[in-house]
Amino acid sequence: QVQLVDSGGGLVQAGGSLRLSCAASERAFSSLTVGWFRQAPGSEREFVAAVVWSVGLTYYADSVKGRFTIFRDNAKNTAYLQMNSLKSEDTAVYYCAAKNRITGEYDNWGQGTQVTVSS
């Protein structure tokens, strides 16, 4: 299975920006959908954004529309999540994941990266 490595989290003040990265260990994203999810303490994991790699079609949760942008770099086999105008409620562990093309489920996950937004 392709290994996903997500990074880029950190501590930022409210209103600030961060860019998360999701790198694949091999060229495997080309026919997949890659998504970002997050999980705050005591909460369920929730969908944030996704990109259909082959055509660049993107999807966003209502809570992040207009603030977050998902995009990919084919040459680097990396997906990114640009997060602007961060709010304290964005604090969570963020995970990238690849959707299984057969089952349609996200079944390949990165290790997660912590994002903390201070108010």
Tab-separated table of C-alpha atoms in Angstrom, residues 4-114:
chain	number	residue	atom	x	y	z
A	4	LEU	CA	1.054	8.809	2.871
A	5	VAL	CA	3.006	11.319	4.915
A	6	ASP	CA	1.235	14.441	6.029
A	7	SER	CA	3.015	17.444	7.506
A	8	GLY	CA	2.883	21.189	7.960
A	9	GLY	CA	0.874	21.535	11.133
A	10	GLY	CA	1.792	23.867	13.949
A	11	LEU	CA	0.664	26.633	16.260
A	12	VAL	CA	-0.784	29.771	14.705
A	13	GLN	CA	-2.795	32.729	15.909
A	14	ALA	CA	-6.389	33.200	14.854
A	15	GLY	CA	-6.532	34.838	11.449
A	16	GLY	CA	-3.242	33.271	10.403
A	17	SER	CA	-2.422	30.698	7.733
A	18	LEU	CA	-0.870	27.269	7.429
A	19	ARG	CA	-0.221	24.941	4.514
A	20	LEU	CA	-0.461	21.191	5.032
A	21	SER	CA	1.213	18.699	2.721
A	22	CYS	CA	0.377	15.081	1.898
A	23	ALA	CA	3.132	13.258	0.055
A	24	ALA	CA	2.756	9.786	-1.429
A	25	SER	CA	5.637	7.344	-1.374
A	26	GLU	CA	5.145	6.606	-5.048
A	27	ARG	CA	3.189	7.925	-7.972
A	28	ALA	CA	-0.209	6.659	-6.934
A	29	PHE	CA	-2.527	9.618	-6.796
A	30	SER	CA	-3.210	9.987	-10.483
A	31	SER	CA	-6.398	7.926	-10.501
A	32	LEU	CA	-7.542	8.635	-6.972
A	33	THR	CA	-9.423	11.111	-4.875
A	34	VAL	CA	-7.337	12.540	-2.058
A	35	GLY	CA	-9.006	14.094	0.934
A	36	TRP	CA	-8.245	15.942	4.133
A	37	PHE	CA	-10.072	15.165	7.350
A	38	ARG	CA	-9.723	16.479	10.876
A	39	GLN	CA	-10.501	15.326	14.375
A	40	ALA	CA	-10.715	17.582	17.387
A	41	PRO	CA	-10.512	16.196	20.947
A	42	GLY	CA	-13.791	14.574	21.931
A	43	SER	CA	-15.204	14.906	18.422
A	44	GLU	CA	-15.786	12.635	15.481
A	45	ARG	CA	-13.468	12.811	12.507
A	46	GLU	CA	-14.927	15.121	9.889
A	47	PHE	CA	-14.414	15.750	6.207
A	48	VAL	CA	-12.612	18.954	5.279
A	49	ALA	CA	-11.796	18.886	1.565
A	50	ALA	CA	-11.035	16.564	-1.337
A	51	VAL	CA	-9.591	16.706	-4.824
A	52	VAL	CA	-10.191	14.323	-7.704
A	53	TRP	CA	-6.607	14.068	-8.823
A	54	SER	CA	-7.092	13.446	-12.524
A	55	VAL	CA	-9.305	16.466	-13.188
A	56	GLY	CA	-8.648	18.721	-10.214
A	57	LEU	CA	-12.296	18.774	-9.129
A	58	THR	CA	-12.527	19.915	-5.526
A	59	TYR	CA	-15.004	19.553	-2.678
A	60	TYR	CA	-15.175	21.417	0.633
A	61	ALA	CA	-17.007	21.232	3.903
A	62	ASP	CA	-19.233	24.259	4.432
A	63	SER	CA	-17.222	25.231	7.501
A	64	VAL	CA	-14.054	25.839	5.473
A	65	LYS	CA	-15.371	27.122	2.134
A	66	GLY	CA	-13.741	30.379	1.173
A	67	ARG	CA	-10.922	29.892	3.690
A	68	PHE	CA	-9.269	26.597	2.737
A	69	THR	CA	-7.995	25.514	-0.663
A	70	ILE	CA	-7.003	21.982	-1.663
A	71	PHE	CA	-4.669	21.568	-4.629
A	72	ARG	CA	-2.180	19.082	-5.970
A	73	ASP	CA	1.257	19.038	-7.547
A	74	ASN	CA	1.576	16.167	-9.989
A	75	ALA	CA	5.337	16.470	-10.311
A	76	LYS	CA	5.802	16.147	-6.561
A	77	ASN	CA	2.964	13.652	-6.084
A	78	THR	CA	1.801	15.816	-3.228
A	79	ALA	CA	-1.551	17.215	-2.185
A	80	TYR	CA	-1.796	20.427	-0.196
A	81	LEU	CA	-4.323	22.121	2.029
A	82	GLN	CA	-3.865	25.873	2.211
A	83	MET	CA	-5.649	27.168	5.291
A	84	ASN	CA	-6.280	30.890	5.650
A	85	SER	CA	-8.235	32.961	8.147
A	86	LEU	CA	-7.838	30.221	10.704
A	87	LYS	CA	-10.202	30.107	13.663
A	88	SER	CA	-9.880	28.465	17.052
A	89	GLU	CA	-12.478	25.919	15.989
A	90	ASP	CA	-10.098	24.714	13.267
A	91	THR	CA	-7.869	23.257	15.971
A	92	ALA	CA	-7.584	19.516	15.348
A	93	VAL	CA	-5.367	16.743	14.091
A	94	TYR	CA	-5.519	16.824	10.302
A	95	TYR	CA	-5.206	13.650	8.245
A	96	CYS	CA	-4.855	13.134	4.535
A	97	ALA	CA	-6.344	10.034	2.988
A	98	ALA	CA	-6.673	8.359	-0.386
A	99	LYS	CA	-9.914	6.877	-1.578
A	100	ASN	CA	-9.912	3.247	-2.661
A	101	ARG	CA	-10.930	3.225	-6.310
A	102	ILE	CA	-12.772	-0.084	-5.894
A	103	THR	CA	-14.641	0.348	-2.628
A	104	GLY	CA	-14.999	4.122	-2.754
A	105	GLU	CA	-13.869	4.320	0.863
A	106	TYR	CA	-10.974	6.277	2.265
A	107	ASP	CA	-8.806	3.431	3.481
A	108	ASN	CA	-5.249	4.737	3.261
A	109	TRP	CA	-4.399	7.362	5.857
A	110	GLY	CA	-1.487	9.560	6.769
A	111	GLN	CA	-0.269	9.715	10.334
A	112	GLY	CA	-1.842	13.086	11.067
A	113	THR	CA	-0.485	16.527	11.809
A	114	GLN	CA	-1.581	18.775	14.672
